Coordinates of C-alpha atoms in Angstrom, one line a residue:
M1 CA 32.7 -70.4 116.1
T2 CA 35.3 -73.1 115.5
D3 CA 34.2 -75.8 113.0
S4 CA 33.9 -79.2 114.6
I5 CA 33.0 -82.8 113.8
R6 CA 31.2 -85.3 116.1
L7 CA 32.4 -88.9 115.8
P8 CA 29.9 -91.4 117.1
A9 CA 31.0 -94.4 119.2
A10 CA 31.8 -96.9 116.5
T11 CA 32.9 -100.4 115.7
L12 CA 34.9 -101.2 112.6
K13 CA 34.7 -103.6 109.7
P14 CA 37.8 -105.3 108.2
S15 CA 39.3 -102.6 106.1
T16 CA 42.1 -101.5 103.8
V17 CA 43.5 -98.0 103.6
A18 CA 45.7 -96.6 100.8
L19 CA 48.0 -94.2 102.6
P20 CA 48.9 -90.8 101.3
G21 CA 52.5 -90.2 100.5
S22 CA 55.0 -89.5 103.3
K23 CA 55.3 -85.9 104.2
S24 CA 58.9 -86.3 105.2
I25 CA 59.8 -88.1 102.0
S26 CA 57.7 -85.8 99.8
N27 CA 59.3 -82.6 100.8
R28 CA 62.8 -84.0 100.9
T29 CA 62.3 -85.4 97.5
L30 CA 61.0 -82.2 96.0
L31 CA 64.0 -80.2 97.3
L32 CA 66.6 -82.8 96.2
A33 CA 65.0 -83.1 92.7
A34 CA 65.0 -79.3 92.4
L35 CA 68.7 -79.3 93.1
S36 CA 69.6 -82.1 90.8
D37 CA 71.3 -82.0 87.4
N38 CA 68.3 -83.6 85.6
V39 CA 64.6 -84.1 85.4
C40 CA 62.8 -86.4 88.0
E41 CA 59.3 -87.7 87.9
I42 CA 57.9 -88.0 91.4
R43 CA 55.0 -90.4 91.9
S44 CA 52.6 -90.8 94.8
L45 CA 53.6 -87.3 96.1
L46 CA 51.6 -86.2 99.1
K47 CA 49.1 -83.5 98.4
S48 CA 48.9 -81.4 101.6
D49 CA 49.5 -77.9 103.0
D50 CA 53.1 -78.7 103.8
T51 CA 53.9 -79.9 100.3
D52 CA 52.0 -77.0 98.8
R53 CA 54.3 -74.6 100.8
M54 CA 57.4 -76.3 99.4
L55 CA 56.1 -76.3 95.8
E56 CA 55.2 -72.6 96.1
A57 CA 58.7 -71.8 97.4
L58 CA 60.4 -73.8 94.7
A59 CA 58.3 -72.0 92.0
K60 CA 59.3 -68.6 93.5
L61 CA 63.0 -69.8 93.3
G62 CA 62.6 -70.5 89.6
V63 CA 62.2 -74.2 89.6
K64 CA 60.2 -75.6 86.6
I65 CA 57.6 -78.1 87.8
E66 CA 55.1 -79.9 85.5
T67 CA 52.0 -81.9 86.4
A68 CA 52.5 -85.4 84.9
G69 CA 49.2 -87.0 86.0
E70 CA 47.4 -87.8 89.3
G71 CA 49.9 -87.6 92.1
R72 CA 52.8 -87.2 89.6
L73 CA 55.1 -84.2 89.0
K74 CA 58.1 -83.7 86.8
V75 CA 60.7 -81.5 88.6
H76 CA 63.4 -80.0 86.3
G77 CA 66.6 -79.8 88.4
T78 CA 68.5 -76.6 88.5
G79 CA 72.0 -78.1 88.8
G80 CA 72.4 -77.1 92.4
R81 CA 71.8 -73.3 91.9
F82 CA 68.3 -71.8 92.0
P83 CA 67.7 -69.3 89.1
N84 CA 66.2 -66.7 91.4
R85 CA 68.6 -65.2 93.9
E86 CA 66.0 -63.1 95.6
A87 CA 62.6 -64.3 97.0
D88 CA 60.1 -63.7 99.7
L89 CA 59.0 -67.2 100.9
F90 CA 56.0 -67.8 103.1
L91 CA 56.2 -71.4 104.5
G92 CA 53.2 -71.6 106.8
N93 CA 53.9 -74.1 109.6
A94 CA 55.8 -76.5 107.5
G95 CA 59.0 -77.5 109.4
T96 CA 59.9 -80.0 106.6
A97 CA 60.0 -77.0 104.2
F98 CA 61.4 -74.2 106.5
R99 CA 64.4 -76.0 108.0
P100 CA 65.9 -77.5 104.8
L101 CA 65.2 -74.4 102.7
T102 CA 66.9 -72.2 105.3
A103 CA 70.0 -74.3 105.1
V104 CA 70.0 -74.7 101.3
L105 CA 69.4 -70.9 100.7
A106 CA 72.0 -70.0 103.3
V107 CA 74.6 -72.2 101.7
L108 CA 73.8 -70.9 98.2
G109 CA 73.5 -67.3 99.3
G110 CA 71.3 -64.6 98.0
N111 CA 68.6 -62.3 99.3
Y112 CA 65.8 -64.3 100.8
H113 CA 63.1 -63.6 103.4
L114 CA 61.7 -66.7 105.1
H115 CA 58.6 -66.5 107.3
G116 CA 55.5 -68.4 108.3
V117 CA 52.4 -68.5 110.5
P118 CA 52.8 -67.2 114.1
R119 CA 53.4 -70.7 115.5
M120 CA 56.3 -71.2 113.1
H121 CA 57.8 -68.0 114.6
E122 CA 57.7 -69.8 118.0
R123 CA 59.5 -72.9 116.8
P124 CA 63.3 -72.6 117.5
I125 CA 65.8 -72.5 114.7
G126 CA 68.8 -71.1 116.5
D127 CA 70.8 -74.3 116.6
L128 CA 70.6 -74.6 112.8
V129 CA 71.4 -70.9 112.2
D130 CA 74.5 -71.3 114.5
A131 CA 75.7 -74.3 112.5
L132 CA 75.2 -72.5 109.2
R133 CA 77.0 -69.4 110.4
Q134 CA 80.0 -71.7 111.3
A135 CA 80.0 -72.5 107.6
G136 CA 80.1 -68.8 106.5
A137 CA 76.3 -68.2 106.1
D138 CA 74.9 -64.7 106.7
I139 CA 71.6 -65.0 108.4
E140 CA 69.7 -62.4 110.4
Y141 CA 66.8 -62.8 112.8
L142 CA 64.0 -60.4 111.9
G143 CA 62.0 -61.0 115.2
N144 CA 63.0 -62.8 118.3
E145 CA 66.6 -64.1 118.5
H146 CA 66.8 -67.8 117.6
Y147 CA 63.4 -67.9 115.9
P148 CA 62.0 -67.2 112.5
P149 CA 61.4 -65.0 110.5
L150 CA 64.8 -64.9 108.8
Q151 CA 66.7 -62.9 106.3
I152 CA 69.3 -64.8 104.4
N153 CA 72.2 -62.9 102.6
H154 CA 75.2 -63.9 100.6
R155 CA 77.5 -66.6 102.1
T156 CA 81.3 -66.2 102.4
D157 CA 83.4 -69.4 102.3
N158 CA 85.4 -68.9 105.5
G159 CA 87.4 -72.2 105.0
A160 CA 85.6 -74.0 107.8
R161 CA 85.1 -77.7 107.0
V162 CA 83.8 -78.9 110.3
V163 CA 80.3 -77.9 111.4
P164 CA 78.9 -78.7 114.9
V165 CA 75.2 -78.9 115.5
K166 CA 73.1 -79.8 118.5
G167 CA 71.2 -83.0 118.1
N168 CA 68.7 -82.8 121.0
V169 CA 66.0 -80.3 119.8
S170 CA 65.1 -81.4 116.2
S171 CA 66.6 -83.9 113.8
Q172 CA 65.4 -81.5 111.0
F173 CA 68.4 -79.3 111.8
L174 CA 70.8 -82.1 110.9
T175 CA 68.7 -83.1 107.9
A176 CA 68.9 -79.6 106.7
L177 CA 72.7 -79.5 106.9
L178 CA 73.1 -82.9 105.3
M179 CA 71.0 -81.8 102.3
A180 CA 72.6 -78.4 101.9
L181 CA 76.4 -78.8 102.4
P182 CA 76.9 -81.0 99.3
L183 CA 76.0 -77.9 97.3
T184 CA 79.3 -76.3 98.2
G185 CA 81.3 -79.0 96.4
Q186 CA 83.5 -79.2 99.4
A187 CA 84.1 -82.0 101.9
F188 CA 82.5 -81.3 105.3
D189 CA 82.2 -83.1 108.6
I190 CA 79.1 -82.5 110.6
E191 CA 79.6 -83.2 114.3
V192 CA 76.6 -83.8 116.5
A193 CA 76.8 -82.4 120.0
G194 CA 74.7 -84.2 122.6
E195 CA 72.2 -87.0 122.0
L196 CA 70.7 -87.1 118.5
I197 CA 67.0 -87.5 118.7
S198 CA 64.8 -89.1 116.0
K199 CA 67.6 -91.1 114.3
P200 CA 65.2 -92.8 112.0
Y201 CA 64.4 -89.5 110.3
I202 CA 68.1 -89.0 109.7
D203 CA 68.1 -92.5 108.1
I204 CA 65.4 -91.3 105.7
T205 CA 67.5 -88.3 104.7
L206 CA 70.6 -90.4 104.1
K207 CA 68.8 -93.0 102.1
L208 CA 67.2 -90.4 99.9
M209 CA 70.4 -88.6 99.4
A210 CA 72.0 -91.8 98.3
Q211 CA 69.2 -92.3 95.7
F212 CA 70.1 -88.8 94.4
G213 CA 73.8 -89.8 94.1
V214 CA 75.3 -88.4 97.3
D215 CA 76.6 -90.9 99.8
V216 CA 77.3 -89.6 103.3
E217 CA 79.4 -91.6 105.7
N218 CA 77.7 -92.0 109.1
D219 CA 80.1 -92.6 112.0
G220 CA 77.8 -93.8 114.7
Y221 CA 75.4 -90.8 114.4
R222 CA 78.2 -88.6 115.9
V223 CA 80.0 -87.5 112.8
F224 CA 78.6 -87.3 109.2
R225 CA 81.1 -87.0 106.4
I226 CA 80.1 -85.3 103.2
P227 CA 82.4 -86.0 100.2
A228 CA 84.0 -83.4 98.1
G229 CA 82.7 -82.9 94.6
A230 CA 79.2 -84.2 95.4
R231 CA 76.3 -83.4 93.0
Y232 CA 72.7 -84.4 93.1
R233 CA 71.6 -86.6 90.2
A234 CA 67.9 -87.6 90.4
P235 CA 66.5 -91.0 89.5
E236 CA 64.3 -90.7 86.5
V237 CA 61.3 -91.9 88.5
L238 CA 60.9 -91.9 92.2
H239 CA 57.9 -93.4 94.1
V240 CA 57.1 -91.8 97.5
E241 CA 56.3 -94.3 100.2
G242 CA 53.0 -94.1 102.1
D243 CA 53.2 -92.0 105.3
A244 CA 54.2 -94.2 108.2
S245 CA 53.1 -91.6 110.8
S246 CA 49.7 -91.4 109.2
A247 CA 49.5 -95.2 109.2
S248 CA 49.7 -95.2 113.0
Y249 CA 46.1 -94.1 113.4
F250 CA 44.7 -96.9 111.3
L251 CA 47.1 -99.5 112.8
A252 CA 46.0 -98.4 116.2
A253 CA 42.4 -98.7 115.1
G254 CA 43.0 -102.3 114.3
L255 CA 44.3 -102.9 117.8
L256 CA 41.5 -101.0 119.5
S257 CA 38.7 -102.5 117.5
G258 CA 40.1 -106.0 117.1
E259 CA 39.2 -106.0 113.4
P260 CA 42.0 -106.4 110.8
V261 CA 42.9 -103.0 109.4
R262 CA 45.5 -103.0 106.6
V263 CA 47.4 -100.0 105.3
T264 CA 49.0 -100.1 101.9
G265 CA 51.9 -98.1 100.4
L266 CA 54.6 -99.2 102.8
G267 CA 55.7 -102.5 104.2
R268 CA 58.6 -104.5 105.6
N269 CA 61.2 -102.7 103.5
A270 CA 60.0 -99.1 104.3
I271 CA 62.7 -96.5 104.9
Q272 CA 60.6 -94.6 107.5
G273 CA 61.4 -95.3 111.1
D274 CA 57.8 -94.8 112.2
V275 CA 57.0 -98.3 110.8
A276 CA 58.4 -99.4 114.2
F277 CA 55.1 -98.3 115.6
A278 CA 53.7 -101.6 114.5
H279 CA 56.3 -103.4 116.6
E280 CA 55.3 -101.4 119.6
L281 CA 51.6 -102.4 119.0
E282 CA 52.7 -106.0 118.9
K283 CA 54.2 -105.7 122.3
I284 CA 50.9 -104.6 123.8
G285 CA 48.6 -107.1 122.3
A286 CA 48.3 -106.6 118.5
T287 CA 48.6 -109.2 115.8
V288 CA 50.7 -107.8 113.1
V289 CA 51.1 -109.1 109.5
W290 CA 53.8 -107.6 107.3
G291 CA 53.9 -107.6 103.5
D292 CA 56.1 -106.0 100.9
N293 CA 53.6 -103.2 100.4
F294 CA 51.3 -103.5 103.4
I295 CA 51.0 -103.7 107.2
E296 CA 47.9 -105.2 108.9
V297 CA 47.0 -105.0 112.5
S298 CA 44.2 -106.8 114.4
R299 CA 43.7 -108.2 117.9
A300 CA 42.8 -111.8 118.8
A301 CA 39.6 -112.5 120.7
G302 CA 40.2 -112.3 124.4
Q303 CA 43.6 -110.5 124.0
K304 CA 43.8 -107.5 126.3
I305 CA 45.6 -104.3 125.4
L306 CA 48.6 -104.2 127.8
P307 CA 49.9 -101.1 129.6
F308 CA 53.3 -99.8 128.5
D309 CA 56.3 -97.7 129.5
L310 CA 58.0 -96.6 126.2
D311 CA 61.1 -94.7 125.3
A312 CA 59.7 -93.1 122.1
N313 CA 62.8 -91.4 120.9
H314 CA 62.7 -93.6 117.7
I315 CA 59.1 -92.8 116.9
P316 CA 58.3 -89.3 118.3
D317 CA 55.4 -88.5 115.9
A318 CA 53.7 -92.0 115.9
A319 CA 54.1 -92.2 119.7
M320 CA 51.4 -89.5 120.0
T321 CA 48.9 -92.2 118.9
L322 CA 49.9 -94.4 121.8
A323 CA 48.9 -91.6 124.2
V324 CA 45.2 -92.3 123.2
V325 CA 45.8 -96.1 123.0
A326 CA 46.8 -95.8 126.7
L327 CA 43.2 -95.1 127.5
A328 CA 42.3 -98.7 126.6
S329 CA 45.1 -100.3 128.7
G330 CA 43.3 -100.2 132.0
A331 CA 46.5 -99.2 133.9
P332 CA 49.0 -96.3 134.0
C333 CA 51.2 -95.9 130.9
T334 CA 54.3 -93.7 130.3
I335 CA 55.8 -92.3 127.1
R336 CA 59.3 -91.0 127.6
N337 CA 62.1 -89.1 125.7
I338 CA 59.6 -86.9 123.9
G339 CA 61.0 -83.5 124.6
S340 CA 60.8 -82.8 120.9
W341 CA 57.0 -82.7 121.3
R342 CA 57.4 -79.3 123.0
V343 CA 58.6 -77.6 119.8
K344 CA 56.3 -79.1 117.2
E345 CA 53.1 -77.6 115.6
T346 CA 52.1 -77.0 119.3
D347 CA 53.5 -78.0 122.6
R348 CA 52.3 -81.5 122.2
I349 CA 53.0 -82.7 125.7
A350 CA 50.9 -79.9 127.2
A351 CA 48.2 -80.2 124.6
M352 CA 48.0 -84.0 124.9
A353 CA 47.7 -83.7 128.7
A354 CA 45.0 -81.1 128.5
E355 CA 42.8 -83.1 126.1
L356 CA 43.3 -86.5 127.7
R357 CA 42.0 -84.9 130.9
K358 CA 38.8 -83.9 129.1
V359 CA 38.0 -87.6 128.4
G360 CA 38.6 -88.4 132.1
A361 CA 42.3 -89.5 132.2
T362 CA 44.7 -88.5 135.0
V363 CA 47.8 -87.1 133.4
A364 CA 51.1 -85.9 134.7
E365 CA 53.6 -84.0 132.6
E366 CA 57.4 -83.9 132.8
P367 CA 59.7 -81.8 130.5
E368 CA 60.3 -84.9 128.3
A369 CA 57.6 -87.4 129.3
I370 CA 53.9 -87.9 129.9
H371 CA 52.2 -90.3 132.3
I372 CA 48.7 -91.4 131.6
S373 CA 46.2 -93.2 133.9
P374 CA 43.0 -94.1 132.2
P375 CA 39.7 -93.5 133.9
D376 CA 37.2 -96.2 134.9
A377 CA 34.8 -94.8 132.3
L378 CA 35.6 -92.3 129.5
T379 CA 33.7 -89.0 129.3
A380 CA 31.3 -89.0 126.4
D381 CA 31.2 -86.1 123.9
A382 CA 34.3 -84.5 125.2
V383 CA 35.2 -81.5 123.0
I384 CA 38.8 -81.8 121.9
D385 CA 40.8 -78.8 120.9
T386 CA 43.4 -79.5 118.3
Y387 CA 45.7 -76.4 118.5
D388 CA 46.1 -76.2 114.7
D389 CA 47.9 -79.5 115.0
H390 CA 47.0 -82.3 112.5
R391 CA 48.2 -85.1 114.7
M392 CA 46.1 -84.0 117.7
A393 CA 43.0 -84.2 115.5
M394 CA 43.8 -87.6 114.1
C395 CA 44.9 -89.1 117.5
F396 CA 41.7 -88.2 119.3
S397 CA 39.5 -89.6 116.5
L398 CA 40.5 -93.0 118.0
V399 CA 38.5 -92.2 121.2
S400 CA 35.4 -93.0 119.2
L401 CA 36.5 -96.6 119.1
L402 CA 36.5 -96.8 122.9
G403 CA 32.7 -96.8 123.3
V404 CA 32.0 -93.1 123.5
P405 CA 31.4 -90.3 121.0
V406 CA 33.9 -87.5 120.8
V407 CA 33.9 -84.0 119.2
I408 CA 37.0 -82.8 117.4
N409 CA 37.4 -79.0 116.9
D410 CA 38.9 -77.7 113.7
P411 CA 39.1 -81.0 111.8
K412 CA 40.4 -79.2 108.8
C413 CA 43.8 -78.9 110.5
T414 CA 44.5 -82.4 109.1
H415 CA 45.0 -80.7 105.7
K416 CA 48.6 -80.3 106.7
T417 CA 49.3 -84.0 105.9
F418 CA 46.0 -85.9 105.3
P419 CA 43.3 -83.7 103.8
D420 CA 40.6 -86.4 103.6
Y421 CA 41.5 -88.2 106.9
F422 CA 38.0 -88.0 108.5
D423 CA 36.3 -89.3 105.3
V424 CA 38.8 -92.2 105.3
F425 CA 38.3 -92.9 109.0
A426 CA 34.5 -92.9 108.6
S427 CA 34.8 -95.5 105.8
L428 CA 36.2 -98.0 108.3
R429 CA 33.0 -98.0 110.4
A430 CA 30.8 -101.1 110.4
S431 CA 27.4 -100.3 108.9

């Protein structure tokens, strides 16, 4: 029988939540530090299944990593060449580990077997493999064409210096190329074919690469120019921002409850695009206060939560939270330009539609959009399946703030990014 947790209908008290470190920044930082010419102390690193998979992989590749205190690691850089040229790497369902490691190992060459859980083997990687093959990589599919698991062999420099990549499936493919190609020491142009989704995640990558000494020219998100002679040089100490996607559940809680909920660990100068979620909440009735290291959301007495029609290309992960917020709007809502949801930890459009219907909503799916009409009254004690997807579990916890209890199956799936989420969420309830 699946483990579950029942969340009672709840009101909140004014609260402050210290966010866990960003998953996107944590795994990018670990990999860049491992490839640097020096030692980097990483502070406020996220402790989660995804970062555990990256750390395990780096250890198998011969990277020396030392614990330097609570939430702190010292990563000894390898000078852009992993000591171990052969490895069998199990990466779970961690896309932020699988995609960049595929590119880095393909560029460096060796004898590497990359695989994960069954769902990872259903998440497409063909566009990244095609791009890497253009740069001389030797990659084999060990199962279905265009999907993991993969075998990576020795690369041959074929002289190509322009690499095309499709931009409309996952921004992680472009991130992977951006992080990997500097290891060649050659100048490269990466040309994006089609619309690039999730541009803010590319901004995270570029800003982190710059902190590690590699500046990439961005020509309108169409062409990215990597300079010749690039090498990664880590800052001596790097602090990981709080996770902006994880912040979305607590910021939404402030809107839904009306009580001020503050998240700390990121603020007005954050490099994560998902902080724009707070601006979207403001448009539909939230009062938002920004600080250097916090964001606080509440709702004024008498202020209704407004319906919305949102192009969510800029905040695809955080936009999932708005699908539950829509239940409080009293009118039909639409979230558009979310085709990337289809190839995440689960098909998130289908999963979100199925679970919203359990609480009484009328939902229509499109290939890249979802339309949500809230019911007159929500169904109490709806049993929500989470599809081994951490964001499904965290999103539907918010139903408990709408006047009805809800049951969440497999709550431990939040270990992917936020292991103690339900404990933290419970701490917000008014006694």
